[in-house]
Short mmCIF file of C-alpha atoms and ligand atoms in Angstrom, two decimals:
data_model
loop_
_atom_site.label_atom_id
_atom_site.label_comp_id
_atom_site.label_asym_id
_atom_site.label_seq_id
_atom_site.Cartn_x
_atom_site.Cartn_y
_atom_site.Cartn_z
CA UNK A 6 98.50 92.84 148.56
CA UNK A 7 97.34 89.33 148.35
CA UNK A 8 98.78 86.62 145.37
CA UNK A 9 95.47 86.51 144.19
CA UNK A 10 95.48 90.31 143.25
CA UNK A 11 96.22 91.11 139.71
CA UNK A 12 94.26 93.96 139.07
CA UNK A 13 95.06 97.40 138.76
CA UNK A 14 91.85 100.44 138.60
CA UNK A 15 94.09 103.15 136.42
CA UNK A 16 92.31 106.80 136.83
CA UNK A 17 93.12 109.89 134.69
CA UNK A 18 91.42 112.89 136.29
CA UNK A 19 91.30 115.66 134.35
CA UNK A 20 89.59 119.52 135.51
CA UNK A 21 86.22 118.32 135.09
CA UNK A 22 85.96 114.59 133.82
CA UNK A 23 87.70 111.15 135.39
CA UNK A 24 88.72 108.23 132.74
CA UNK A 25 89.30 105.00 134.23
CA UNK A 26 89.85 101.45 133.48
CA UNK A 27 90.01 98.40 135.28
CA UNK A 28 92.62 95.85 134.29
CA UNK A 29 93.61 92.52 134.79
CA UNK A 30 97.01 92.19 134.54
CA UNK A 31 97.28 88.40 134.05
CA UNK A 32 96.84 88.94 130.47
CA UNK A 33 96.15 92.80 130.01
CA UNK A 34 92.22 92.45 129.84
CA UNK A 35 90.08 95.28 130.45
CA UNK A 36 87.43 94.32 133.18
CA UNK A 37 85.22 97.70 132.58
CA UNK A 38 86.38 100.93 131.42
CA UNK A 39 84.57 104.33 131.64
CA UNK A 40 84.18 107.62 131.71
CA UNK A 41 82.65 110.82 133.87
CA UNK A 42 82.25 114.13 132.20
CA UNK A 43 81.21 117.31 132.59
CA UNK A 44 81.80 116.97 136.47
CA UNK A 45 80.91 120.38 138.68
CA UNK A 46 77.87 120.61 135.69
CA UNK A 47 73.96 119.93 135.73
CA UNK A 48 74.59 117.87 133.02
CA UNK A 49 77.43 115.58 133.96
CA UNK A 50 77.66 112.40 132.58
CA UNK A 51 78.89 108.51 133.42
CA UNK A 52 78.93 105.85 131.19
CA UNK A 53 80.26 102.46 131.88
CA UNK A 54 81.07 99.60 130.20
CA UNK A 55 81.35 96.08 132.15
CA UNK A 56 83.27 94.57 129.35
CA UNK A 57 84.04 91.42 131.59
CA UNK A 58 80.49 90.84 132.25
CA UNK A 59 80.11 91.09 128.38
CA UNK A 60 77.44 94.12 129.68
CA UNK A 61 76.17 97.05 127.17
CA UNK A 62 77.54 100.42 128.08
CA UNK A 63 75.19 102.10 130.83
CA UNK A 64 74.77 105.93 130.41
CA UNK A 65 73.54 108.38 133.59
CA UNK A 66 72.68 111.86 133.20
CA UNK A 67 72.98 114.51 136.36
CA UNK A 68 74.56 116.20 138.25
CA UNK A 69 78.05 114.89 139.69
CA UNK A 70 79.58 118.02 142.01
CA UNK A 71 83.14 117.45 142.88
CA UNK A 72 85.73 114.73 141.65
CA UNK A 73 84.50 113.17 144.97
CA UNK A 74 81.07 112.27 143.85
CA UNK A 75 82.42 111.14 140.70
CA UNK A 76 84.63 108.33 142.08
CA UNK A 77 82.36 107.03 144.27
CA UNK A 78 79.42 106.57 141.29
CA UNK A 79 82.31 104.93 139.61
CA UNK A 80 83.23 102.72 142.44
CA UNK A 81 79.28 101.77 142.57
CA UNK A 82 79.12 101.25 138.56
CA UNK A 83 82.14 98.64 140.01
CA UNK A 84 80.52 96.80 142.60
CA UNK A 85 77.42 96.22 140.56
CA UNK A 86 79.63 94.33 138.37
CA UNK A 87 81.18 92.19 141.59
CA UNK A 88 83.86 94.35 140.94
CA UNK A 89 83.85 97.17 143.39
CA UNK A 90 87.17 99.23 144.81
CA UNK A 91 86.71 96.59 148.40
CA UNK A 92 88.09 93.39 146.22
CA UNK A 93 90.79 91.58 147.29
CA UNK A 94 91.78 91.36 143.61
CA UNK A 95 93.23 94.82 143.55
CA UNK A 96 96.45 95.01 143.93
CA UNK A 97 96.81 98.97 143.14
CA UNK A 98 95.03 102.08 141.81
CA UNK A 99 97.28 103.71 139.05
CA UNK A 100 96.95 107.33 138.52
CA UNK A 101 98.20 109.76 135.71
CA UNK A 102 99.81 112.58 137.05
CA UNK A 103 100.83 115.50 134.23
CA UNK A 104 103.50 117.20 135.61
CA UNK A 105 106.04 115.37 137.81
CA UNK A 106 108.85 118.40 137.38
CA UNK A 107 112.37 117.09 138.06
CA UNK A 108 111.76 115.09 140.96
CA UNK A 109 109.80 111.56 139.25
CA UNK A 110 111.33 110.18 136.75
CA UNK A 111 109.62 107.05 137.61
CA UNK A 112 106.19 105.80 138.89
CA UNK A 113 106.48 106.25 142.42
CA UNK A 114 104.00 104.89 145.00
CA UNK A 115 102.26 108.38 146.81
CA UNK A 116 102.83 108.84 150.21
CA UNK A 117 102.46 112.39 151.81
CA UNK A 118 105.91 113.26 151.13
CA UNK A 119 105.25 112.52 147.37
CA UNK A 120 101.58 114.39 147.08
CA UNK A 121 103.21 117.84 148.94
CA UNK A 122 105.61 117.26 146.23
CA UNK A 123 102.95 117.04 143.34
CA UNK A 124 101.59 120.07 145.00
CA UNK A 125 104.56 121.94 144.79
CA UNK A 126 104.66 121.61 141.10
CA UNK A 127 100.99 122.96 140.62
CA UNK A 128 102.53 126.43 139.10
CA UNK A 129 104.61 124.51 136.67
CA UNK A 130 100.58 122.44 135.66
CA UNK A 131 97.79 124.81 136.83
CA UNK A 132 95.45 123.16 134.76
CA UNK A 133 96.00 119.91 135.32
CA UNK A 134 98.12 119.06 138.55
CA UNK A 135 95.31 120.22 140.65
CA UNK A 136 92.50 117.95 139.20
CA UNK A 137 94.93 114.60 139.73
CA UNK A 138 95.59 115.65 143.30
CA UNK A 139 91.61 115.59 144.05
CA UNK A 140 91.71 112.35 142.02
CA UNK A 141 93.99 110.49 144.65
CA UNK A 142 92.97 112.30 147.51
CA UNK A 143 89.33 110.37 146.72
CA UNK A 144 91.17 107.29 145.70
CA UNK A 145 93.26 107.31 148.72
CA UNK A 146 89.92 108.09 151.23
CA UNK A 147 88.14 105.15 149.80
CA UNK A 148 91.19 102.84 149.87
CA UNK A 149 93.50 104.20 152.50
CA UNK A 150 95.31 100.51 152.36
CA UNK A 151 95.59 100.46 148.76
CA UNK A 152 99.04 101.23 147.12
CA UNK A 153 98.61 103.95 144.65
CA UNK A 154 101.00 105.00 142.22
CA UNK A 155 101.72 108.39 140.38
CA UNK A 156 103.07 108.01 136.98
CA UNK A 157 103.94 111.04 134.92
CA UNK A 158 103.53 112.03 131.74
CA UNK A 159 106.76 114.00 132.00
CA UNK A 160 108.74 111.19 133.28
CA UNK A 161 109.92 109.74 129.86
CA UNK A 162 111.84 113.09 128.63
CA UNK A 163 113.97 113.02 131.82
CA UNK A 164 116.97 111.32 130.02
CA UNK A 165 116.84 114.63 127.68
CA UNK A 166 120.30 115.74 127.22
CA UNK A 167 120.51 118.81 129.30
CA UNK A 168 120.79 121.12 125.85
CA UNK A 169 117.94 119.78 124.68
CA UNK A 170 115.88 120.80 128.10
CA UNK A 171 117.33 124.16 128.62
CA UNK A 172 115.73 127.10 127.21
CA UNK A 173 118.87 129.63 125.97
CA UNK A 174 117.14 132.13 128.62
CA UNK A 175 119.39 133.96 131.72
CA UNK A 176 119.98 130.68 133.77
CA UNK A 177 119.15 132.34 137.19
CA UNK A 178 115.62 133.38 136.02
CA UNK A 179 115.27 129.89 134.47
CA UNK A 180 116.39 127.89 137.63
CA UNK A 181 114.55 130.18 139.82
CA UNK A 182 111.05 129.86 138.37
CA UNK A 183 111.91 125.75 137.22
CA UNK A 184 111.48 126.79 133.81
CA UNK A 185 112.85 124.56 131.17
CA UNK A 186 111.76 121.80 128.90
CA UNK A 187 109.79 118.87 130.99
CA UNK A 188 107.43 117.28 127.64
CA UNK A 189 104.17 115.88 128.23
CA UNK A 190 102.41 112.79 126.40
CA UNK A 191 105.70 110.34 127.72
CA UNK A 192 103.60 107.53 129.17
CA UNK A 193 102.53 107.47 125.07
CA UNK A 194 105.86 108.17 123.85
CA UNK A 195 107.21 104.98 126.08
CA UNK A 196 104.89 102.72 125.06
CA UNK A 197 105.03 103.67 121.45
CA UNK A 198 108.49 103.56 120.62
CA UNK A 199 108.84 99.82 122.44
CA UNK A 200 105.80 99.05 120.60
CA UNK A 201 107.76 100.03 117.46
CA UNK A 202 110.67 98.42 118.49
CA UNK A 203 109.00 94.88 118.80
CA UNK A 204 107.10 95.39 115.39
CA UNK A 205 110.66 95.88 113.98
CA UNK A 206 111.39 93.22 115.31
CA UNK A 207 114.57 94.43 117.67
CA UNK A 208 114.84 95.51 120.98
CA UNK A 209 114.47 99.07 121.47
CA UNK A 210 117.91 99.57 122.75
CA UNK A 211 118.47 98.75 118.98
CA UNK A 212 116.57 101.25 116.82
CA UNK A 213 116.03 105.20 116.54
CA UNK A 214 112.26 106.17 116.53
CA UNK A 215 110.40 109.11 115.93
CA UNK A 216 107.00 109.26 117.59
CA UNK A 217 104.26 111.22 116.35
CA UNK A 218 101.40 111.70 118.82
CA UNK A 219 98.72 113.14 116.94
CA UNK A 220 95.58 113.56 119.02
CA UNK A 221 93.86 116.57 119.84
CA UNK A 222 96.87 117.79 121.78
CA UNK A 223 99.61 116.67 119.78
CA UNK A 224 103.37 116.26 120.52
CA UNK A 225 106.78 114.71 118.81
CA UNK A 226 109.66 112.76 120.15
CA UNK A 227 113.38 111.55 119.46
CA UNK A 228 113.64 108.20 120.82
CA UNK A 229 117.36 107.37 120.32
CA UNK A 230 117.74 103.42 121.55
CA UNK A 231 114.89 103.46 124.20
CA UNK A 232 115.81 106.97 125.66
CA UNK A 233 113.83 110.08 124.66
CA UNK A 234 116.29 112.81 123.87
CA UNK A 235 114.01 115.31 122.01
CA UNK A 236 110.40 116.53 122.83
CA UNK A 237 108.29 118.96 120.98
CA UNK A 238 106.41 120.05 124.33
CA UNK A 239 108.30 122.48 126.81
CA UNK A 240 107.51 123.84 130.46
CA UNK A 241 103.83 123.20 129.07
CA UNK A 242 102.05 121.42 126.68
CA UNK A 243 101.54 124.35 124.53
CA UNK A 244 105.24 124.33 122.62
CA UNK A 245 105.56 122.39 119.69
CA UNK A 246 103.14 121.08 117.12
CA UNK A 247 100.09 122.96 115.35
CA UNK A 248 97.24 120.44 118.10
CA UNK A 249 93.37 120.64 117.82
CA UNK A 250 92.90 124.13 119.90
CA UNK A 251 97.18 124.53 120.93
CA UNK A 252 99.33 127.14 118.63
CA UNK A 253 101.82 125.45 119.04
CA UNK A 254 105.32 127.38 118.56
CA UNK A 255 104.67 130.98 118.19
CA UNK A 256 107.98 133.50 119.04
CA UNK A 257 107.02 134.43 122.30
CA UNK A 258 107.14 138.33 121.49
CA UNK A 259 103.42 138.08 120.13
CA UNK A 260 102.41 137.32 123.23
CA UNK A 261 104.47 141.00 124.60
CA UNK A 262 102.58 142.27 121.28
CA UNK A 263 99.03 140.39 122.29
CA UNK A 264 99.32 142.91 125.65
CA UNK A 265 101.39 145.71 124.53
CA UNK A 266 99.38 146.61 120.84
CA UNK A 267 95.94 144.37 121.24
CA UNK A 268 95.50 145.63 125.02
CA UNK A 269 94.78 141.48 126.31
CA UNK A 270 95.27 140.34 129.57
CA UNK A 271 97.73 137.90 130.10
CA UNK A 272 95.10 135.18 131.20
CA UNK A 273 93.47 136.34 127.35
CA UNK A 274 96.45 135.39 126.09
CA UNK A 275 96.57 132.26 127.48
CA UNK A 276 92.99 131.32 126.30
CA UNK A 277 93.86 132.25 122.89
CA UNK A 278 96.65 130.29 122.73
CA UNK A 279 95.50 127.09 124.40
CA UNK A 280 91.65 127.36 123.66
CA UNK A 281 91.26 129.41 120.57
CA UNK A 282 94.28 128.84 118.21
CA UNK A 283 95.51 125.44 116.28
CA UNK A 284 93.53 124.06 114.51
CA UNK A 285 90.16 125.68 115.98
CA UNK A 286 91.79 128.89 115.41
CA UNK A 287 92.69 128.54 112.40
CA UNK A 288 88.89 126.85 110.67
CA UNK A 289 86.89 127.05 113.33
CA UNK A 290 87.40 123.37 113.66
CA UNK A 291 89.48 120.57 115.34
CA UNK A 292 88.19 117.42 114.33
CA UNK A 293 90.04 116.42 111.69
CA UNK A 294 87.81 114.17 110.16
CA UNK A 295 85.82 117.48 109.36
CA UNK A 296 88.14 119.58 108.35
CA UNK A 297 89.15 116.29 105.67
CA UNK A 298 85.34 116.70 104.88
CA UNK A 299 85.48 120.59 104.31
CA UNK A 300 88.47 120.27 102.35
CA UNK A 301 86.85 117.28 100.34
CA UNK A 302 84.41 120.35 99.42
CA UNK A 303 87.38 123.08 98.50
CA UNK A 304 87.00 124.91 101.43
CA UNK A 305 90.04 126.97 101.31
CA UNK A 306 90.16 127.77 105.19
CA UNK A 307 90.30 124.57 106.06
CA UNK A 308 92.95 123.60 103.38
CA UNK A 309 94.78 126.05 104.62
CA UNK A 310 94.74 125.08 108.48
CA UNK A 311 95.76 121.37 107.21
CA UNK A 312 98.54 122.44 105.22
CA UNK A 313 100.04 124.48 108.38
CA UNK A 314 99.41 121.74 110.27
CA UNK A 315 101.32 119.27 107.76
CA UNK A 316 104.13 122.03 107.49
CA UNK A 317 104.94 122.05 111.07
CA UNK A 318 104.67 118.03 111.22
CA UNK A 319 107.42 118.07 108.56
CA UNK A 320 109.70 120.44 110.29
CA UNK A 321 109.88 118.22 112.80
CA UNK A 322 110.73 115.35 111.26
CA UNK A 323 113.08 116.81 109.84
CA UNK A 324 114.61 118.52 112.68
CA UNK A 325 114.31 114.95 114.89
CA UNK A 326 116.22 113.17 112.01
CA UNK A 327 118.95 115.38 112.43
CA UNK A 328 118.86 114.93 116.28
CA UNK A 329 119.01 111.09 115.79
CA UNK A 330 121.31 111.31 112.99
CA UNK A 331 120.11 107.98 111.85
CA UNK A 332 116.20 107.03 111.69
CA UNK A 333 114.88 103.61 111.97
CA UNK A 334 111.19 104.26 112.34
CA UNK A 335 108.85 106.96 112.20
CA UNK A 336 105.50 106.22 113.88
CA UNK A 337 102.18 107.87 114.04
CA UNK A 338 99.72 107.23 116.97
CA UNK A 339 96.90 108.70 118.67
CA UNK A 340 93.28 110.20 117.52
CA UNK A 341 94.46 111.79 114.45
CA UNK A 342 98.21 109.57 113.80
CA UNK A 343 96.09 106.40 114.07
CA UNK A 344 93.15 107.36 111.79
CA UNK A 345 94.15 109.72 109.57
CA UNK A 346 95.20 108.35 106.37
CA UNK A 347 95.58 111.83 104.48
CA UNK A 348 98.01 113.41 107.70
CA UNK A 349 100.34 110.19 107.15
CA UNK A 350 100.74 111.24 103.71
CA UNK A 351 100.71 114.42 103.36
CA UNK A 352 103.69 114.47 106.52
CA UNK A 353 106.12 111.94 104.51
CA UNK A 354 105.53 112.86 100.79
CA UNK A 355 108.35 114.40 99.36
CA UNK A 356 110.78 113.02 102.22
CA UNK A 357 111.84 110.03 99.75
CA UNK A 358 115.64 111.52 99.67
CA UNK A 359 115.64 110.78 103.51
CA UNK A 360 114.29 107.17 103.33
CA UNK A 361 110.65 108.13 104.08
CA UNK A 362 107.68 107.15 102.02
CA UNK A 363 104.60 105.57 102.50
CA UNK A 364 102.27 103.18 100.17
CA UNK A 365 99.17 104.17 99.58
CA UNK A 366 97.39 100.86 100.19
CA UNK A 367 99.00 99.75 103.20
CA UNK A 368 97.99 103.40 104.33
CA UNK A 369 94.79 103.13 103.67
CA UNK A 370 94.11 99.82 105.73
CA UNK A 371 92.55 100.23 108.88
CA UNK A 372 93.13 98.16 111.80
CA UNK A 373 93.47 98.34 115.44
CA UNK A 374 96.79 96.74 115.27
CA UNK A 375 100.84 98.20 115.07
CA UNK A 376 101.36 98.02 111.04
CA UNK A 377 104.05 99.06 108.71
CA UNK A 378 102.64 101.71 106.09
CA UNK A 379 106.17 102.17 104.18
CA UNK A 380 106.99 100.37 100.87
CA UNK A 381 109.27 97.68 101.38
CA UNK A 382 112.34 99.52 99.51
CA UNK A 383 112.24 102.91 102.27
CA UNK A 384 115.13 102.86 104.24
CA UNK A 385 112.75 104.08 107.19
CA UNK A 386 110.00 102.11 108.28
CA UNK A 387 106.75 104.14 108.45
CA UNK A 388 104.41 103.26 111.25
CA UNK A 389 101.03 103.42 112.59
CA UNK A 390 101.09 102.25 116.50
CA UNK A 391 97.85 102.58 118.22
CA UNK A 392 98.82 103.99 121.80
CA UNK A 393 97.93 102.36 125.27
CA UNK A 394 98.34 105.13 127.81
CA UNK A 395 96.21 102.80 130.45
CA UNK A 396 97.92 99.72 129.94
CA UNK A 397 101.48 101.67 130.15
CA UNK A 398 100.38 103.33 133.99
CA UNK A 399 98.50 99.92 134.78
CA UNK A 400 102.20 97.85 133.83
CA UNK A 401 104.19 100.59 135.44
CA UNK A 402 101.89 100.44 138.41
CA UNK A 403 101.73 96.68 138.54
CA UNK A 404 105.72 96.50 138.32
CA UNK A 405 106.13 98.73 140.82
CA UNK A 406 104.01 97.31 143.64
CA UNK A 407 105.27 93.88 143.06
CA UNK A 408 109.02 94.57 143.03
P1 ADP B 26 92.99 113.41 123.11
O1 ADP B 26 93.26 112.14 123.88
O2 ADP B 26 94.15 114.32 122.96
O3 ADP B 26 91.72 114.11 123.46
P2 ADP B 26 92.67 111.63 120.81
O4 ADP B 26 93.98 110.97 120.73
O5 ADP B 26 91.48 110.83 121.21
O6 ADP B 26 92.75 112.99 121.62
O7 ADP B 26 92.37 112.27 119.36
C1 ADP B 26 91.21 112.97 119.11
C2 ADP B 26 91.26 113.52 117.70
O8 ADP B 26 91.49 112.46 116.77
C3 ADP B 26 89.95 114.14 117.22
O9 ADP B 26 89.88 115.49 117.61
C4 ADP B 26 90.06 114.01 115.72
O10 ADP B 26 90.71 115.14 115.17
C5 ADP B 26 90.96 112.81 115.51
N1 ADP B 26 90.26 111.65 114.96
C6 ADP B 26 89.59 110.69 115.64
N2 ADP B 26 89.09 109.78 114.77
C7 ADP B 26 89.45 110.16 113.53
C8 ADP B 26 89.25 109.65 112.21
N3 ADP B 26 88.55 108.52 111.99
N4 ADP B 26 89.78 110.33 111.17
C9 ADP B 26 90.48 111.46 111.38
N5 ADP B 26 90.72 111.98 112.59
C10 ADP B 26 90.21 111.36 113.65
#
């Protein structure tokens, strides 16, 4: 890495579509960002936006095969901007990794050693382990010189106490199969709760916060002083909230009941309970800005999905304000926590006796920005804090190969 290098290419490869942006990290400016779905399809898609060359988002249709072709049409939307993966300015391709099991705790720079590892933990993250594997094989072909860094999403929820990440099942059969609580969405979680540290004012050693991370998968954490030591998501991202197409908690006997009584197979079951429940499940949609439109028109199906929804929200605030014992902040963030004025309000009301309100104006501003929603008197600042998952993995990558 040269001194002139300050940018890092962050990639988020997911089964069958790669995010990426490229950032200087002089000042946290977005060079070009993008994104390339429906890979493996006819119809796959790229579009890319050369922000630094002030450029218009370009679209192309057709077929992309593998995560292989998909990179390298990214690194050619690149270098039409002067920007391709060859630059001397890059100091370091950043790449979310989902599951990073017990092992990383931090972002660690991939070496063999490291991607056997990541392998190793593909039963523990069959659906998404695999995809960010291809992602920095093709990274790693096109730059073999290049440091790239892992950074997992399960890496923040590593200081959970150890009764917080045990499941009360026979410990052989847990230890055996690694099964316990990992959480997902921590890249998010970290960058929230400092971000709602710093709008507090303090340092985040200083203040209890409990992040909401509403998008279409959707997760809670206790953030006690910087550290998470609650997460609503468990050996998968399934556990926890009601999310766009997740159940969320269920007691686990349906599922023996799903394949005893209702005859399902067990990968069924697992489609019905990732794909087909939540929100989806419940309405038949999981865009919550439609199911705010259906309810706007008394559609009782989809009041009735929202109010579940809300209901398990609460429970865990409650249950998160008992694990911190004291609450400074409770923040929202992500597709839904950032835009959803009716979720932030519906989640709080009637949580006055525990210092939680919000004000209905402030709530109903919209802005890109970290703002307080709570009326000056509540003990516990409400918050909205837009999250930054690329700028987390690009500063966590950028920190790492420079220290
Ligand atoms: P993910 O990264 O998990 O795919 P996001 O954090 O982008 O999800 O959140 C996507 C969700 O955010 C959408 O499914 C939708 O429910 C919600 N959303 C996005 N914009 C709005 C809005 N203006 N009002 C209400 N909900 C919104």
């Amino acid at each position: 890495m040269t001194a002139t290098a300050t940018r890092v290419l962050v990639l988020n490869s997911g089964s069958s579509s790669v995010k990426y942006q490229l950032i200087d990290m002089n000042d946290g400016t977005r060079l070009a960002v993008g994104l390339v779905e429906r890979i493996g399809e006819q119809t796959s898609r790229l579009a890319h936006t050369p922000l630094a060359a002030g450029g218009d988002k370009r679209e192309t249709e057709g077929a992309i095969a593998d995560h292989d072709a998909a990179l390298k049409a990214v690194a050619a939307e690149l270098a039409a901007d002067g920007l391709g993966l060859d630059s001397p300015q890059l100091a370091a391709i950043g790449h979310r990794v989902v599951h990073g099991g017990l092992k990383f705790t931090e972002p660690t720079v991939i070496d063999d050693a490291v991607l056997t590892e990541i392998e190793r933990l593909v039963p523990v993250a069959p659906l998404h382990n695999p995809a960010n594997i291809t992602g920095i094989r093709t990274a790693q072909a096109m730059r073999p010189d290049l440091p790239q860094v892992a950074v997992f999403d399960t890496a923040f929820h590593a200081t959970m106490p150890e009764y917080a990440a045990r499941y009360a099942i026979d410990v052989e059969t847990a230890d055996a199969h690694r099964i316990r609580r990992y959480g997902f969405h921590g890249t998010s979680h970290a960058y929230v709760s400092r971000k709602t540290a710093a709008l507090l004012g303090k340092d985040p050693s200083e203040v209890n916060v409990i992040v909401l991370h509403l998008g279409n998968g959707a997760s809670a954490s206790a953030v006690a002083g910087g550290r998470c030591v609650d997460t609503s998501m468990g050996l998968t991202p399934l556990e926890g909230l009601v999310m766009g197409t997740r159940s969320g908690d269920v007691d686990p006997a349906v599922t023996f009941h799903l394949k005893r009584v209702a005859g399902m197979s067990t990968d069924e079951i697992d489609v019905l309970l990732n794909k087909k429940s939540g929100l989806i499940g419940l309405c038949g949609d999981n865009d919550m800005r439609e199911i705010r439109r259906r309810i706007d028109e008394g559609d009782e199906r989809a009041r009735l999905a929202f109010d579940i929804y809300i209901h398990r929200l609460k429970k865990y605030i409650g249950a998160y304000s008992a694990v911190l014992g004291r609450v400074d902040a409770v923040a929202f963030t992500a597709g839904v926590g950032e835009n959803a004025a009716p979720v932030r309000e519906a989640a709080v009301a009637g949580l006055e006796e525990m210092g939680m309100a919000v004000d209905a104006s402030l709530n109903a501003v919209r802005s890109d920005e970290p703002r307080l929603i709570s009326p000056e008197y509540a003990r516990v600042a409400v918050a909205v804090v837009p999250t930054d998952e690329e700028l987390e993995i690009a500063q966590q990558t950028y920190a790492l190969v420079n220290a």
